[in-house]
Amino acid sequence: MDYVTLDFRDEVALVGLNRPQKRNAISDAFIEELDRVVTEVESRAKAAVIHGHGPHFCAGLDLAEHVKKTPFEGVHGSRRWHAVFGRIQRGKLPWFGALHGAVVGGGLELAASVHVRVADETAFFALPEGQRGIFVGGGASARAARLMGVSRMTDMMMTGRTIDAQTAERWALVNYVVPAGAALEQAVALATQAATNAELSNFAIIHALPRINDMGTDDGLWVESVIASFTATSPEAEERLNAFLSKRAGKVARPGS
Ligand code: 1HE
C-alpha cells in the first residue's frame, strides 16, 4: 500500500501523503513507510517538499487505530513519530511543507518538523487533542510551541481554536501564504532555490540554528563562530566567494525584483 508517493523534479523530491480517503490520517504502517521514503530522499535529492494528496494536508493520528492501543503501545508509537519526524527536521537536507486544507493534530506536528512552510488560503490549523482526550505525541510541544509560543498553543489545545492561514503566518507557524492551489509549486520553487546552496551551509542552517536557539547567548555565539569558520574554510565557500568577487555570481536582489 502506497501511503506515501515519491516523485522528483530534478534535485527536489516531492513526498506526497497519500491516504486521501482517510484524510491522510497517519497509522503505524504509514509512519514506517514515511521513514523508508525519508531514507530514499536523503540518498537521491538535495531538497524535499512534503504535501498532501486529496482535499487536506493531514488529519493527524489515525484515531481508529489509536483507540485500540494500550498505553505502552501509545508511548512507543509517539516515540516512532519523534524518530521519523526528527530525521526530517535534523537530517541531511532542507524540507519544505506545502499545506492546504486541514493541517490538524499530528498533521501540524509533521508540518512543524519541516524547515519552511508554505500554506495556501484553504489551509486551517488545529490541535484537537484536548477534545479527543489525548495529548500531542508527534513533537508539537517541542516544535509547534517553539514556532507559535506556548500561550497560543495552550489556547488551541484547551479551547479547540482553529486558525486560518493568515493567522498562522502572523503566529510564525507558516512562512508564506499563497492563493488556493499554489502551495506545492511555491514550495517546489523554494526547495529548488535551496538545493543550489552549498550543502554544508544548508546542513549548518538545519543543525546549528535550532540548537543555538536553545542555548544561552554566550554559548550560542561560541558555537556560531566555530561553525562560521568551519563553513568558510571549505573549498566550496572559497569558490563561491571568488565567483562573487569576479562578478560570476548574482547580486542580492531587492524584494519583488
Ligand atoms: C480519520 C481521521 C483521523 C478523518 N483518524 N480517520 N485528528 C483529528 O481529530 C481530526 C479528525 N478529522 C476531522 O476533523 C475531519 O476528518 C477533517 C476536518 C480533517 C476533514 O473533514 P472532511 O469532512 O473532509 O472528512 P471526514 O468526512 O470527516 O473524514 C473522511 C474519512 O476520514 C472518514 O472515514 P469514513 O470511513 O467515515 O469515510 C473519517 O473517519 C476519516 N478520518 N480524520 C482516522 N484522524 C502522534 S499524536 C497526534 C495526535 C493527533 O493527531 S490528535 C488529532 C487527530
Short mmCIF file of C-alpha atoms and ligand atoms in Angstrom, two decimals:
data_model
loop_
_atom_site.label_atom_id
_atom_site.label_comp_id
_atom_site.label_asym_id
_atom_site.label_seq_id
_atom_site.Cartn_x
_atom_site.Cartn_y
_atom_site.Cartn_z
CA MET A 1 0.00 0.00 0.00
CA ASP A 2 1.49 3.33 -1.05
CA TYR A 3 0.74 5.66 1.85
CA VAL A 4 3.49 7.94 0.59
CA THR A 5 4.24 8.84 -3.03
CA LEU A 6 7.69 9.89 -4.15
CA ASP A 7 8.44 11.90 -7.29
CA PHE A 8 11.39 14.01 -8.35
CA ARG A 9 11.72 17.40 -10.01
CA ASP A 10 15.42 17.49 -10.80
CA GLU A 11 17.15 17.51 -7.41
CA VAL A 12 13.95 18.13 -5.43
CA ALA A 13 11.98 15.20 -4.01
CA LEU A 14 8.19 15.51 -3.83
CA VAL A 15 6.84 13.45 -0.95
CA GLY A 16 3.06 13.05 -1.05
CA LEU A 17 0.89 11.90 1.88
CA ASN A 18 -1.42 9.52 0.08
CA ARG A 19 -4.35 8.25 2.09
CA PRO A 20 -6.93 10.80 0.96
CA GLN A 21 -9.96 8.65 1.75
CA LYS A 22 -8.92 8.92 5.43
CA ARG A 23 -7.71 12.50 5.05
CA ASN A 24 -4.10 11.31 5.20
CA ALA A 25 -4.51 10.15 8.80
CA ILE A 26 -1.22 8.58 9.90
CA SER A 27 -1.25 4.94 11.03
CA ASP A 28 1.71 2.81 12.20
CA ALA A 29 2.23 1.41 8.68
CA PHE A 30 2.06 4.95 7.28
CA ILE A 31 4.79 6.25 9.61
CA GLU A 32 7.05 3.30 8.74
CA GLU A 33 6.58 4.00 5.03
CA LEU A 34 7.40 7.65 5.58
CA ASP A 35 10.58 6.54 7.35
CA ARG A 36 11.62 4.46 4.32
CA VAL A 37 10.84 7.34 1.97
CA VAL A 38 12.98 9.73 4.04
CA THR A 39 15.91 7.31 3.60
CA GLU A 40 15.39 7.26 -0.17
CA VAL A 41 15.01 11.03 -0.35
CA GLU A 42 18.29 11.53 1.53
CA SER A 43 20.14 9.33 -0.96
CA ARG A 44 18.67 10.90 -4.11
CA ALA A 45 17.71 14.56 -3.53
CA LYS A 46 19.19 17.88 -2.41
CA ALA A 47 15.91 19.26 -1.03
CA ALA A 48 12.41 17.92 -0.42
CA VAL A 49 8.80 19.06 -0.37
CA ILE A 50 6.10 17.28 1.61
CA HIS A 51 2.48 17.73 0.54
CA GLY A 52 -0.89 16.00 0.87
CA HIS A 53 -2.98 14.28 -1.81
CA GLY A 54 -6.72 14.92 -1.69
CA PRO A 55 -8.65 17.74 -0.02
CA HIS A 56 -6.40 18.09 3.06
CA PHE A 57 -2.75 18.04 4.03
CA CYS A 58 -3.21 15.69 7.01
CA ALA A 59 -5.84 14.90 9.68
CA GLY A 60 -3.17 13.71 12.13
CA LEU A 61 -3.06 10.48 14.08
CA ASP A 62 -5.19 7.57 12.82
CA LEU A 63 -7.74 7.63 15.63
CA ALA A 64 -9.34 4.33 14.58
CA GLU A 65 -6.03 2.54 15.11
CA HIS A 66 -5.10 4.55 18.20
CA VAL A 67 -8.29 3.77 20.10
CA LYS A 68 -7.29 0.06 20.22
CA LYS A 69 -3.81 0.67 21.64
CA THR A 70 -2.54 0.01 25.17
CA PRO A 71 -0.74 2.89 26.95
CA PHE A 72 2.60 1.20 26.26
CA GLU A 73 1.82 0.85 22.55
CA GLY A 74 0.78 4.52 22.60
CA VAL A 75 4.08 5.73 24.06
CA HIS A 76 6.04 3.54 21.65
CA GLY A 77 4.02 4.96 18.75
CA SER A 78 4.74 8.50 19.89
CA ARG A 79 8.47 7.70 20.06
CA ARG A 80 8.37 6.38 16.46
CA TRP A 81 6.80 9.64 15.29
CA HIS A 82 9.53 11.55 17.14
CA ALA A 83 12.22 9.45 15.49
CA VAL A 84 10.84 9.78 11.96
CA PHE A 85 9.98 13.48 12.19
CA GLY A 86 13.39 14.02 13.80
CA ARG A 87 15.01 12.54 10.70
CA ILE A 88 13.21 15.21 8.68
CA GLN A 89 13.97 18.13 10.99
CA ARG A 90 17.57 17.20 11.70
CA GLY A 91 18.60 15.20 8.68
CA LYS A 92 20.73 15.82 5.63
CA LEU A 93 18.74 18.27 3.54
CA PRO A 94 16.17 21.09 3.63
CA TRP A 95 12.48 20.15 3.76
CA PHE A 96 9.60 22.39 2.71
CA GLY A 97 5.91 21.90 3.52
CA ALA A 98 3.10 22.62 1.05
CA LEU A 99 -0.03 22.91 3.19
CA HIS A 100 -3.69 23.02 2.22
CA GLY A 101 -6.98 22.14 3.90
CA ALA A 102 -6.74 20.55 7.33
CA VAL A 103 -3.32 20.69 8.98
CA VAL A 104 -4.53 19.12 12.17
CA GLY A 105 -3.09 17.37 15.22
CA GLY A 106 -0.28 15.15 14.01
CA GLY A 107 -0.54 16.84 10.61
CA LEU A 108 0.51 20.09 12.26
CA GLU A 109 3.25 18.19 14.11
CA LEU A 110 4.59 16.89 10.79
CA ALA A 111 4.37 20.38 9.28
CA ALA A 112 6.30 21.77 12.27
CA SER A 113 9.13 19.30 11.55
CA VAL A 114 9.99 20.73 8.14
CA HIS A 115 12.15 23.82 7.76
CA VAL A 116 9.93 26.19 5.78
CA ARG A 117 6.13 26.05 5.45
CA VAL A 118 4.00 27.36 2.57
CA ALA A 119 0.23 27.39 3.18
CA ASP A 120 -2.46 28.12 0.65
CA GLU A 121 -5.55 30.12 1.62
CA THR A 122 -7.60 26.95 2.21
CA ALA A 123 -5.29 25.76 4.99
CA PHE A 124 -6.55 25.65 8.56
CA PHE A 125 -4.73 24.59 11.67
CA ALA A 126 -5.92 22.92 14.87
CA LEU A 127 -4.73 20.79 17.76
CA PRO A 128 -7.90 18.89 18.76
CA GLU A 129 -6.07 16.53 21.14
CA GLY A 130 -7.75 18.12 24.16
CA GLN A 131 -11.18 17.42 22.68
CA ARG A 132 -10.15 13.82 21.87
CA GLY A 133 -8.98 13.16 25.44
CA ILE A 134 -5.33 12.76 24.48
CA PHE A 135 -2.16 14.89 24.30
CA VAL A 136 0.10 15.81 21.41
CA GLY A 137 2.57 12.99 20.72
CA GLY A 138 4.28 13.81 17.44
CA GLY A 139 6.54 16.58 18.71
CA ALA A 140 4.20 19.60 18.84
CA SER A 141 5.03 20.53 22.43
CA ALA A 142 8.69 20.90 21.43
CA ARG A 143 8.32 22.11 17.81
CA ALA A 144 4.98 23.85 17.27
CA ALA A 145 5.27 25.57 20.66
CA ARG A 146 8.64 26.98 19.65
CA LEU A 147 7.11 28.39 16.46
CA MET A 148 3.95 30.00 17.84
CA GLY A 149 4.67 30.19 21.58
CA VAL A 150 3.29 28.19 24.50
CA SER A 151 0.42 30.59 25.18
CA ARG A 152 -1.07 30.29 21.67
CA MET A 153 -0.61 26.54 21.63
CA THR A 154 -2.29 26.30 25.03
CA ASP A 155 -5.24 28.27 23.64
CA MET A 156 -5.50 26.00 20.57
CA MET A 157 -5.36 22.82 22.65
CA MET A 158 -7.53 23.99 25.50
CA THR A 159 -10.32 25.71 23.58
CA GLY A 160 -10.20 23.83 20.28
CA ARG A 161 -9.39 27.07 18.47
CA THR A 162 -8.89 26.66 14.72
CA ILE A 163 -6.84 29.26 12.88
CA ASP A 164 -6.66 30.18 9.21
CA ALA A 165 -3.57 30.55 7.05
CA GLN A 166 -3.25 34.31 7.59
CA THR A 167 -3.31 33.89 11.37
CA ALA A 168 -0.83 31.01 11.12
CA GLU A 169 1.52 33.31 9.22
CA ARG A 170 1.10 36.05 11.84
CA TRP A 171 1.91 33.47 14.52
CA ALA A 172 5.04 32.26 12.64
CA LEU A 173 3.55 28.79 12.17
CA VAL A 174 3.91 29.24 8.41
CA ASN A 175 6.35 31.30 6.36
CA TYR A 176 4.30 32.02 3.21
CA VAL A 177 0.60 32.27 2.35
CA VAL A 178 -0.32 31.80 -1.33
CA PRO A 179 -3.59 31.54 -3.30
CA ALA A 180 -5.59 28.31 -3.19
CA GLY A 181 -3.84 25.53 -5.07
CA ALA A 182 -0.49 27.32 -5.34
CA ALA A 183 1.33 25.93 -2.29
CA LEU A 184 3.01 22.98 -3.98
CA GLU A 185 4.50 25.00 -6.83
CA GLN A 186 5.71 27.70 -4.45
CA ALA A 187 7.27 25.12 -2.14
CA VAL A 188 8.98 23.41 -5.08
CA ALA A 189 10.35 26.76 -6.26
CA LEU A 190 11.77 27.47 -2.80
CA ALA A 191 13.21 23.95 -2.50
CA THR A 192 14.80 24.29 -5.94
CA GLN A 193 16.44 27.50 -4.77
CA ALA A 194 17.63 25.93 -1.51
CA ALA A 195 19.08 22.99 -3.47
CA THR A 196 21.52 25.41 -5.13
CA ASN A 197 23.07 26.39 -1.77
CA ALA A 198 26.28 24.83 -0.54
CA GLU A 199 25.30 21.53 1.13
CA LEU A 200 27.44 22.43 4.14
CA SER A 201 25.60 25.75 4.58
CA ASN A 202 22.21 24.02 4.43
CA PHE A 203 23.45 21.43 6.91
CA ALA A 204 24.63 24.16 9.30
CA ILE A 205 21.33 26.03 8.95
CA ILE A 206 19.35 22.87 9.71
CA HIS A 207 21.50 21.65 12.61
CA ALA A 208 23.06 24.72 14.17
CA LEU A 209 20.26 27.28 14.12
CA PRO A 210 17.71 25.40 16.24
CA ARG A 211 20.39 24.18 18.64
CA ILE A 212 21.82 27.68 19.10
CA ASN A 213 18.27 28.93 19.63
CA ASP A 214 18.04 26.50 22.58
CA MET A 215 21.34 27.81 24.09
CA GLY A 216 22.25 30.84 26.13
CA THR A 217 23.68 33.78 24.14
CA ASP A 218 27.32 33.22 25.12
CA ASP A 219 27.31 29.51 24.26
CA GLY A 220 25.37 30.25 21.07
CA LEU A 221 27.89 32.86 19.89
CA TRP A 222 30.76 30.47 20.55
CA VAL A 223 29.14 27.68 18.53
CA GLU A 224 28.29 30.16 15.78
CA SER A 225 31.90 31.28 15.47
CA VAL A 226 33.15 27.69 15.20
CA ILE A 227 30.60 26.83 12.51
CA ALA A 228 31.30 30.08 10.66
CA SER A 229 34.97 29.20 10.44
CA PHE A 230 34.26 25.54 9.57
CA THR A 231 31.99 26.50 6.64
CA ALA A 232 34.06 29.47 5.42
CA THR A 233 37.21 27.40 5.02
CA SER A 234 35.54 24.78 2.80
CA PRO A 235 36.65 24.64 -0.88
CA GLU A 236 33.08 25.30 -1.98
CA ALA A 237 32.92 28.50 0.07
CA GLU A 238 36.19 29.70 -1.47
CA GLU A 239 34.84 29.03 -4.95
CA ARG A 240 31.53 30.79 -4.24
CA LEU A 241 33.20 33.82 -2.64
CA ASN A 242 35.59 34.16 -5.57
CA ALA A 243 32.70 33.79 -8.00
CA PHE A 244 31.03 36.84 -6.47
CA LEU A 245 34.25 38.84 -6.34
CA SER A 246 34.93 38.14 -10.02
CA LYS A 247 31.31 39.04 -10.89
CA ARG A 248 30.38 35.49 -11.89
CA ALA A 249 27.73 35.18 -9.18
CA GLY A 250 24.46 37.11 -8.85
CA LYS A 251 23.98 40.10 -6.57
CA VAL A 252 21.42 40.12 -3.79
CA ALA A 253 18.11 41.15 -5.38
CA ARG A 254 15.71 43.71 -3.99
CA PRO A 255 12.37 42.20 -2.83
CA GLY A 256 9.90 41.88 -5.73
CA SER A 257 12.53 42.31 -8.45
C1 1HE B 1 -9.99 9.79 10.10
C2 1HE B 1 -9.28 10.84 10.69
C3 1HE B 1 -8.35 10.53 11.71
C4 1HE B 1 -10.59 11.65 9.19
N1 1HE B 1 -8.20 9.24 12.04
N2 1HE B 1 -9.81 8.51 10.47
N3 1HE B 1 -7.24 14.30 14.30
C5 1HE B 1 -8.48 14.79 14.42
O1 1HE B 1 -9.08 14.81 15.47
C6 1HE B 1 -9.10 15.27 13.14
C7 1HE B 1 -10.30 14.40 12.78
N4 1HE B 1 -10.75 14.67 11.42
C8 1HE B 1 -11.55 15.72 11.13
O2 1HE B 1 -11.84 16.58 11.93
C9 1HE B 1 -12.05 15.77 9.71
O3 1HE B 1 -11.94 14.45 9.14
C10 1HE B 1 -11.27 16.77 8.80
C11 1HE B 1 -11.58 18.20 9.24
C12 1HE B 1 -9.76 16.53 8.87
C13 1HE B 1 -11.71 16.54 7.34
O4 1HE B 1 -13.13 16.61 7.25
P1 1HE B 1 -13.85 16.00 5.96
O5 1HE B 1 -15.32 16.37 6.05
O6 1HE B 1 -13.12 16.37 4.74
O7 1HE B 1 -13.68 14.39 6.07
P2 1HE B 1 -14.47 13.38 7.02
O8 1HE B 1 -15.77 13.01 6.39
O9 1HE B 1 -14.53 13.85 8.42
O10 1HE B 1 -13.49 12.11 7.01
C14 1HE B 1 -13.36 11.25 5.88
C15 1HE B 1 -12.93 9.88 6.40
O11 1HE B 1 -11.65 10.02 7.01
C16 1HE B 1 -13.85 9.37 7.50
O12 1HE B 1 -13.87 7.96 7.39
P3 1HE B 1 -15.11 7.18 6.70
O13 1HE B 1 -14.72 5.75 6.73
O14 1HE B 1 -16.31 7.54 7.54
O15 1HE B 1 -15.22 7.74 5.30
C17 1HE B 1 -13.14 9.76 8.76
O16 1HE B 1 -13.47 8.93 9.85
C18 1HE B 1 -11.71 9.55 8.35
N5 1HE B 1 -10.79 10.32 9.18
N6 1HE B 1 -9.68 12.00 10.12
C19 1HE B 1 -8.91 8.27 11.43
N7 1HE B 1 -7.60 11.46 12.30
C20 1HE B 1 1.11 11.40 17.46
S1 1HE B 1 -0.10 12.14 18.36
C21 1HE B 1 -1.04 13.09 17.29
C22 1HE B 1 -2.40 13.33 17.91
C23 1HE B 1 -3.40 13.75 16.90
O17 1HE B 1 -3.16 13.85 15.72
S2 1HE B 1 -4.95 14.05 17.54
C24 1HE B 1 -5.86 14.73 16.21
C25 1HE B 1 -6.50 13.68 15.36
#
